[in-house]
Amino acid sequence: MRLDGKTAMVTGAARGIGAAAARLFASEGARVALADVLSGPCRQVEAGIVDAGGTAAFIELDVSDGSAWKLAVDEVVRRFGALDILVNNAGVYERNTVEGLDLDTWKRVMAVNAEGVFLGTKACIPAMRESGGGSIVNLASVASMRGSMWSTAYHASKGAVEAFTRSAALQYGRYGIRVNSIHPGAIATDMLDEVFPDDGPRSGRMDDLPMLREGTAEEVAKAILFMASDDASYVTGAQLRVDGGMLA
Ligand SMILES: NC(=O)c1ccc[n+]([C@@H]2O[C@H](COP(=O)([O-])OP(=O)(O)OC[C@H]3O[C@@H](n4cnc5c(N)ncnc54)[C@H](O)[C@@H]3O)[C@@H](O)[C@H]2O)c1
């Protein structure tokens, strides 16, 4: 098993890509801390992992809350003895042009998507340094690599995640801590359902995708597992697109 003996923390683990990554990590032998603001659905993910013979613990966490991060990491280390892997996956979407976007929405998207990644990385590094290394996987998006006609703060926040990932990788490689970003394209999750509540434009978009279909949360989880595991032992500061060729 590829994560035997490792402890991982996955944010936004209640559903979608985070839940798929948490399940996959547990099946690969990791003890998994599931962090989310949605306690009910996240407890269901926890129960599913435990029922399947894995080890998981739900931790209620708003990733935009810096002091809550410290408590959450302390709790993970207290329960599981270490923290080897952090997946900064929690995220929120918005759909506005520059003129249509208000400052509060901009700040909220930045707080969760960009500040959440900074705060989580900062909170986990001491525990990883103490145990001699670790792997941090940040969920960016193809949105960090291109602009959008109808989404503004989301794309800016993912650009921040990509750039932040490079600096963190440079600063902490010497401590055995690898930091990489994953860039999904169109992945069939609740987030995409919320972005395209009307099926029309969404199915029309399929024709523009080289593989003519959306990806699944499980397909992204496999890429996250690669970056988190020792299979990627010489990979840091890298961007891995999981987009079915969308940006090719
Ligand atoms: N689905 C896609 O097409 C797609 C594409 C590119 C990137 N991504 C990114 O992948 C990640 C996961 O996306 P998803 O599609 O699974 O989304 P999702 O909306 O299905 O799940 C996101 C999870 O994050 C949690 N969350 C939101 N705000 C939070 C907060 N403040 N603190 C803690 N948890 C919080 C939600 O409760 C939810 O469980 C996100 O960062 C997203 O931006 C998704």
Tab-separated table of C-alpha atoms and ligand atoms in Angstrom:
chain	number	residue	atom	x	y	z
A	1	MET	CA	0.000	0.000	0.000
A	2	ARG	CA	1.355	3.350	-1.057
A	3	LEU	CA	0.527	5.350	2.083
A	4	ASP	CA	1.110	2.710	4.725
A	5	GLY	CA	1.903	4.304	8.097
A	6	LYS	CA	1.217	7.845	6.861
A	7	THR	CA	-1.166	10.384	8.325
A	8	ALA	CA	-2.977	12.645	5.878
A	9	MET	CA	-5.250	15.617	6.304
A	10	VAL	CA	-7.678	16.405	3.482
A	11	THR	CA	-9.672	19.636	3.509
A	12	GLY	CA	-13.057	19.841	1.829
A	13	ALA	CA	-13.402	16.097	2.440
A	14	ALA	CA	-17.198	16.054	2.774
A	15	ARG	CA	-17.823	15.565	-0.933
A	16	GLY	CA	-16.405	15.655	-4.450
A	17	ILE	CA	-12.679	15.467	-5.046
A	18	GLY	CA	-11.799	15.723	-1.334
A	19	ALA	CA	-14.031	12.791	-0.385
A	20	ALA	CA	-12.641	10.690	-3.258
A	21	ALA	CA	-9.052	11.489	-2.208
A	22	ALA	CA	-9.795	10.672	1.435
A	23	ARG	CA	-11.304	7.289	0.493
A	24	LEU	CA	-8.412	6.457	-1.830
A	25	PHE	CA	-5.804	7.476	0.755
A	26	ALA	CA	-7.475	5.300	3.402
A	27	SER	CA	-7.555	2.336	1.000
A	28	GLU	CA	-3.799	2.876	0.513
A	29	GLY	CA	-3.174	2.566	4.253
A	30	ALA	CA	-3.216	6.194	5.440
A	31	ARG	CA	-4.895	7.450	8.586
A	32	VAL	CA	-7.007	10.299	7.249
A	33	ALA	CA	-8.217	13.456	8.977
A	34	LEU	CA	-11.269	14.783	7.153
A	35	ALA	CA	-11.651	18.542	7.481
A	36	ASP	CA	-14.721	20.425	6.316
A	37	VAL	CA	-17.408	22.885	7.365
A	38	LEU	CA	-20.120	20.372	6.378
A	39	SER	CA	-20.231	18.094	9.410
A	40	GLY	CA	-23.105	15.771	8.371
A	41	PRO	CA	-21.781	14.735	4.938
A	42	CYS	CA	-18.211	14.612	6.242
A	43	ARG	CA	-19.211	12.261	9.055
A	44	GLN	CA	-20.775	10.025	6.402
A	45	VAL	CA	-17.475	9.904	4.516
A	46	GLU	CA	-15.742	9.114	7.816
A	47	ALA	CA	-18.202	6.269	8.547
A	48	GLY	CA	-17.768	4.852	5.044
A	49	ILE	CA	-13.990	4.714	5.444
A	50	VAL	CA	-14.208	3.125	8.889
A	51	ASP	CA	-16.797	0.571	7.660
A	52	ALA	CA	-14.379	-0.377	4.879
A	53	GLY	CA	-11.688	-1.090	7.491
A	54	GLY	CA	-9.819	2.210	7.240
A	55	THR	CA	-8.914	4.861	9.786
A	56	ALA	CA	-10.503	8.310	9.572
A	57	ALA	CA	-11.496	11.174	11.844
A	58	PHE	CA	-13.711	14.138	11.053
A	59	ILE	CA	-12.382	17.517	12.143
A	60	GLU	CA	-14.655	20.531	11.779
A	61	LEU	CA	-12.603	23.281	10.167
A	62	ASP	CA	-13.195	26.459	8.217
A	63	VAL	CA	-9.966	26.711	6.210
A	64	SER	CA	-10.150	30.508	6.166
A	65	ASP	CA	-9.806	30.605	9.982
A	66	GLY	CA	-6.129	30.810	10.947
A	67	SER	CA	-6.517	30.050	14.660
A	68	ALA	CA	-8.791	27.073	13.907
A	69	TRP	CA	-6.042	25.628	11.706
A	70	LYS	CA	-3.590	25.490	14.629
A	71	LEU	CA	-6.131	23.618	16.775
A	72	ALA	CA	-6.962	21.241	13.924
A	73	VAL	CA	-3.330	20.317	13.258
A	74	ASP	CA	-2.702	19.840	16.991
A	75	GLU	CA	-5.730	17.525	17.080
A	76	VAL	CA	-4.460	15.453	14.129
A	77	VAL	CA	-1.005	15.063	15.689
A	78	ARG	CA	-2.540	14.206	19.079
A	79	ARG	CA	-4.789	11.521	17.560
A	80	PHE	CA	-2.476	10.030	14.967
A	81	GLY	CA	1.023	10.948	16.201
A	82	ALA	CA	2.214	12.886	13.132
A	83	LEU	CA	1.123	14.699	9.992
A	84	ASP	CA	2.798	13.574	6.761
A	85	ILE	CA	0.436	14.736	4.024
A	86	LEU	CA	-1.789	17.785	3.616
A	87	VAL	CA	-4.244	18.106	0.745
A	88	ASN	CA	-5.457	21.697	0.499
A	89	ASN	CA	-8.602	20.870	-1.448
A	90	ALA	CA	-11.438	22.960	0.046
A	91	GLY	CA	-12.699	25.536	-2.392
A	92	VAL	CA	-15.622	27.697	-3.435
A	93	TYR	CA	-16.670	28.955	-6.856
A	94	GLU	CA	-18.133	32.225	-8.075
A	95	ARG	CA	-19.437	33.382	-11.403
A	96	ASN	CA	-19.096	37.120	-12.022
A	97	THR	CA	-17.518	39.515	-14.478
A	98	VAL	CA	-15.180	42.173	-13.058
A	99	GLU	CA	-17.993	44.735	-12.963
A	100	GLY	CA	-20.509	42.264	-11.580
A	101	LEU	CA	-18.230	41.140	-8.752
A	102	ASP	CA	-18.592	42.836	-5.361
A	103	LEU	CA	-15.694	43.192	-2.943
A	104	ASP	CA	-17.228	40.929	-0.269
A	105	THR	CA	-17.522	38.061	-2.750
A	106	TRP	CA	-13.942	38.632	-3.937
A	107	LYS	CA	-12.740	38.561	-0.312
A	108	ARG	CA	-14.693	35.400	0.540
A	109	VAL	CA	-13.379	33.494	-2.483
A	110	MET	CA	-9.836	34.640	-1.752
A	111	ALA	CA	-10.224	33.775	1.944
A	112	VAL	CA	-11.209	30.168	1.259
A	113	ASN	CA	-9.307	29.343	-1.931
A	114	ALA	CA	-6.084	31.314	-1.505
A	115	GLU	CA	-5.725	32.222	2.182
A	116	GLY	CA	-6.965	28.745	3.158
A	117	VAL	CA	-4.053	27.185	1.264
A	118	PHE	CA	-1.544	29.584	2.839
A	119	LEU	CA	-2.931	29.069	6.358
A	120	GLY	CA	-3.041	25.285	6.018
A	121	THR	CA	0.487	25.087	4.656
A	122	LYS	CA	1.813	27.389	7.385
A	123	ALA	CA	0.036	25.400	10.109
A	124	CYS	CA	1.306	22.005	8.908
A	125	ILE	CA	4.943	22.798	8.181
A	126	PRO	CA	6.165	22.630	11.826
A	127	ALA	CA	4.740	19.093	12.271
A	128	MET	CA	6.225	18.004	8.926
A	129	ARG	CA	9.622	19.472	9.755
A	130	GLU	CA	9.560	17.658	13.068
A	131	SER	CA	8.909	14.295	11.407
A	132	GLY	CA	11.583	14.894	8.742
A	133	GLY	CA	9.402	15.762	5.751
A	134	GLY	CA	6.015	15.629	4.134
A	135	SER	CA	3.963	16.285	1.054
A	136	ILE	CA	1.542	19.148	0.482
A	137	VAL	CA	-0.832	18.930	-2.474
A	138	ASN	CA	-2.734	22.073	-3.384
A	139	LEU	CA	-5.872	21.967	-5.528
A	140	ALA	CA	-5.516	24.752	-8.044
A	141	SER	CA	-7.353	24.424	-11.358
A	142	VAL	CA	-6.949	25.003	-15.065
A	143	ALA	CA	-8.399	28.357	-13.962
A	144	SER	CA	-4.936	29.369	-12.708
A	145	MET	CA	-3.546	28.982	-16.225
A	146	ARG	CA	-6.064	30.953	-18.247
A	147	GLY	CA	-8.655	33.705	-17.953
A	148	SER	CA	-12.415	33.457	-17.994
A	149	MET	CA	-15.241	35.414	-19.593
A	150	TRP	CA	-17.496	34.906	-16.576
A	151	SER	CA	-15.507	34.035	-13.484
A	152	THR	CA	-13.117	36.489	-11.892
A	153	ALA	CA	-12.253	35.971	-8.217
A	154	TYR	CA	-12.138	32.174	-8.645
A	155	HIS	CA	-9.523	32.392	-11.408
A	156	ALA	CA	-7.491	34.958	-9.459
A	157	SER	CA	-7.599	32.795	-6.331
A	158	LYS	CA	-6.377	29.732	-8.224
A	159	GLY	CA	-3.586	31.800	-9.770
A	160	ALA	CA	-2.541	32.641	-6.223
A	161	VAL	CA	-2.544	28.950	-5.288
A	162	GLU	CA	-0.275	28.079	-8.229
A	163	ALA	CA	2.204	30.876	-7.466
A	164	PHE	CA	2.154	30.215	-3.714
A	165	THR	CA	2.879	26.531	-4.352
A	166	ARG	CA	6.111	27.393	-6.186
A	167	SER	CA	7.414	29.583	-3.342
A	168	ALA	CA	6.529	27.034	-0.660
A	169	ALA	CA	8.292	24.317	-2.698
A	170	LEU	CA	11.444	26.439	-2.977
A	171	GLN	CA	11.483	27.335	0.701
A	172	TYR	CA	10.837	23.874	2.187
A	173	GLY	CA	12.454	21.384	-0.208
A	174	ARG	CA	15.544	21.342	2.028
A	175	TYR	CA	13.380	20.044	4.875
A	176	GLY	CA	12.049	17.145	2.819
A	177	ILE	CA	8.692	18.839	2.320
A	178	ARG	CA	7.388	18.677	-1.255
A	179	VAL	CA	4.683	21.091	-2.402
A	180	ASN	CA	2.833	20.617	-5.681
A	181	SER	CA	-0.366	21.768	-7.334
A	182	ILE	CA	-3.028	19.778	-9.156
A	183	HIS	CA	-5.010	21.488	-11.904
A	184	PRO	CA	-8.308	19.760	-12.670
A	185	GLY	CA	-10.377	20.685	-15.691
A	186	ALA	CA	-14.142	20.013	-15.764
A	187	ILE	CA	-14.802	17.425	-13.061
A	188	ALA	CA	-18.327	16.123	-12.388
A	189	THR	CA	-18.888	17.158	-8.761
A	190	ASP	CA	-21.420	19.232	-6.839
A	191	MET	CA	-19.291	22.291	-7.570
A	192	LEU	CA	-19.739	21.853	-11.314
A	193	ASP	CA	-23.469	21.211	-10.804
A	194	GLU	CA	-23.648	24.535	-8.980
A	195	VAL	CA	-21.682	26.343	-11.692
A	196	PHE	CA	-23.889	24.953	-14.450
A	197	PRO	CA	-27.306	24.379	-12.859
A	198	ASP	CA	-28.827	24.457	-16.341
A	199	ASP	CA	-27.705	21.398	-18.272
A	200	GLY	CA	-27.724	23.160	-21.663
A	201	PRO	CA	-24.419	25.067	-21.663
A	202	ARG	CA	-22.716	22.294	-19.715
A	203	SER	CA	-23.442	19.536	-22.208
A	204	GLY	CA	-22.608	21.929	-25.069
A	205	ARG	CA	-19.149	22.389	-23.532
A	206	MET	CA	-18.397	18.682	-23.873
A	207	ASP	CA	-17.749	19.131	-27.587
A	208	ASP	CA	-14.836	21.423	-26.707
A	209	LEU	CA	-13.202	18.839	-24.447
A	210	PRO	CA	-10.653	16.654	-26.251
A	211	MET	CA	-11.897	13.557	-24.435
A	212	LEU	CA	-15.546	14.593	-24.980
A	213	ARG	CA	-16.422	14.043	-21.319
A	214	GLU	CA	-15.988	15.487	-17.858
A	215	GLY	CA	-13.546	13.851	-15.474
A	216	THR	CA	-14.488	12.120	-12.240
A	217	ALA	CA	-13.460	12.964	-8.699
A	218	GLU	CA	-11.771	9.546	-8.536
A	219	GLU	CA	-9.590	10.384	-11.557
A	220	VAL	CA	-8.359	13.534	-9.820
A	221	ALA	CA	-7.865	11.616	-6.555
A	222	LYS	CA	-5.406	9.285	-8.315
A	223	ALA	CA	-3.280	12.256	-9.352
A	224	ILE	CA	-3.418	13.629	-5.794
A	225	LEU	CA	-2.299	10.231	-4.496
A	226	PHE	CA	0.677	10.251	-6.856
A	227	MET	CA	1.805	13.677	-5.635
A	228	ALA	CA	1.195	12.762	-1.981
A	229	SER	CA	3.039	9.449	-2.102
A	230	ASP	CA	6.706	8.553	-2.396
A	231	ASP	CA	6.056	7.759	-6.070
A	232	ALA	CA	6.598	11.511	-6.509
A	233	SER	CA	9.659	11.619	-4.237
A	234	TYR	CA	11.608	13.933	-6.601
A	235	VAL	CA	8.660	16.087	-7.661
A	236	THR	CA	8.203	19.485	-6.038
A	237	GLY	CA	7.002	22.883	-7.238
A	238	ALA	CA	5.235	21.139	-10.122
A	239	GLN	CA	1.827	21.647	-11.724
A	240	LEU	CA	-0.069	18.545	-12.812
A	241	ARG	CA	-3.052	19.094	-15.077
A	242	VAL	CA	-5.871	16.544	-14.839
A	243	ASP	CA	-8.062	18.075	-17.502
A	244	GLY	CA	-8.609	15.504	-20.234
A	245	GLY	CA	-6.450	17.648	-22.500
A	246	MET	CA	-8.513	20.829	-22.050
A	247	LEU	CA	-5.466	23.106	-22.129
A	248	ALA	CA	-3.427	21.062	-24.557
B	1	LIG	N1	-15.041	20.255	-9.955
B	1	LIG	C1	-14.260	20.871	-10.819
B	1	LIG	O1	-14.558	20.915	-12.032
B	1	LIG	C2	-12.957	21.501	-10.361
B	1	LIG	C3	-12.088	21.973	-11.360
B	1	LIG	C4	-10.891	22.556	-10.975
B	1	LIG	C5	-10.566	22.682	-9.650
B	1	LIG	N2	-11.417	22.225	-8.688
B	1	LIG	C6	-11.030	22.409	-7.292
B	1	LIG	O2	-11.001	21.160	-6.620
B	1	LIG	C7	-11.362	21.378	-5.250
B	1	LIG	C8	-12.522	20.466	-4.888
B	1	LIG	O3	-13.597	20.760	-5.773
B	1	LIG	P1	-14.946	19.915	-5.838
B	1	LIG	O4	-15.375	19.948	-7.242
B	1	LIG	O5	-14.781	18.640	-5.147
B	1	LIG	O6	-15.909	20.911	-5.021
B	1	LIG	P2	-17.156	20.640	-4.063
B	1	LIG	O7	-17.873	21.938	-3.986
B	1	LIG	O8	-17.891	19.442	-4.497
B	1	LIG	O9	-16.455	20.336	-2.658
B	1	LIG	C9	-15.757	21.349	-1.990
B	1	LIG	C10	-15.696	21.016	-0.519
B	1	LIG	O10	-15.010	22.091	0.141
B	1	LIG	C11	-15.715	22.384	1.338
B	1	LIG	N3	-15.470	23.762	1.755
B	1	LIG	C12	-15.881	24.899	1.150
B	1	LIG	N4	-15.516	25.967	1.888
B	1	LIG	C13	-14.847	25.484	2.954
B	1	LIG	C14	-14.212	26.092	4.066
B	1	LIG	N5	-14.207	27.428	4.213
B	1	LIG	N6	-13.599	25.316	4.968
B	1	LIG	C15	-13.614	23.955	4.835
B	1	LIG	N7	-14.217	23.320	3.822
B	1	LIG	C16	-14.824	24.087	2.887
B	1	LIG	C17	-17.176	22.156	0.968
B	1	LIG	O11	-17.985	22.020	2.127
B	1	LIG	C18	-17.080	20.902	0.123
B	1	LIG	O12	-17.155	19.740	0.910
B	1	LIG	C19	-11.685	22.860	-5.109
B	1	LIG	O13	-10.554	23.547	-4.631
B	1	LIG	C20	-11.996	23.269	-6.531
B	1	LIG	O14	-11.790	24.642	-6.744
B	1	LIG	C21	-12.616	21.627	-9.016
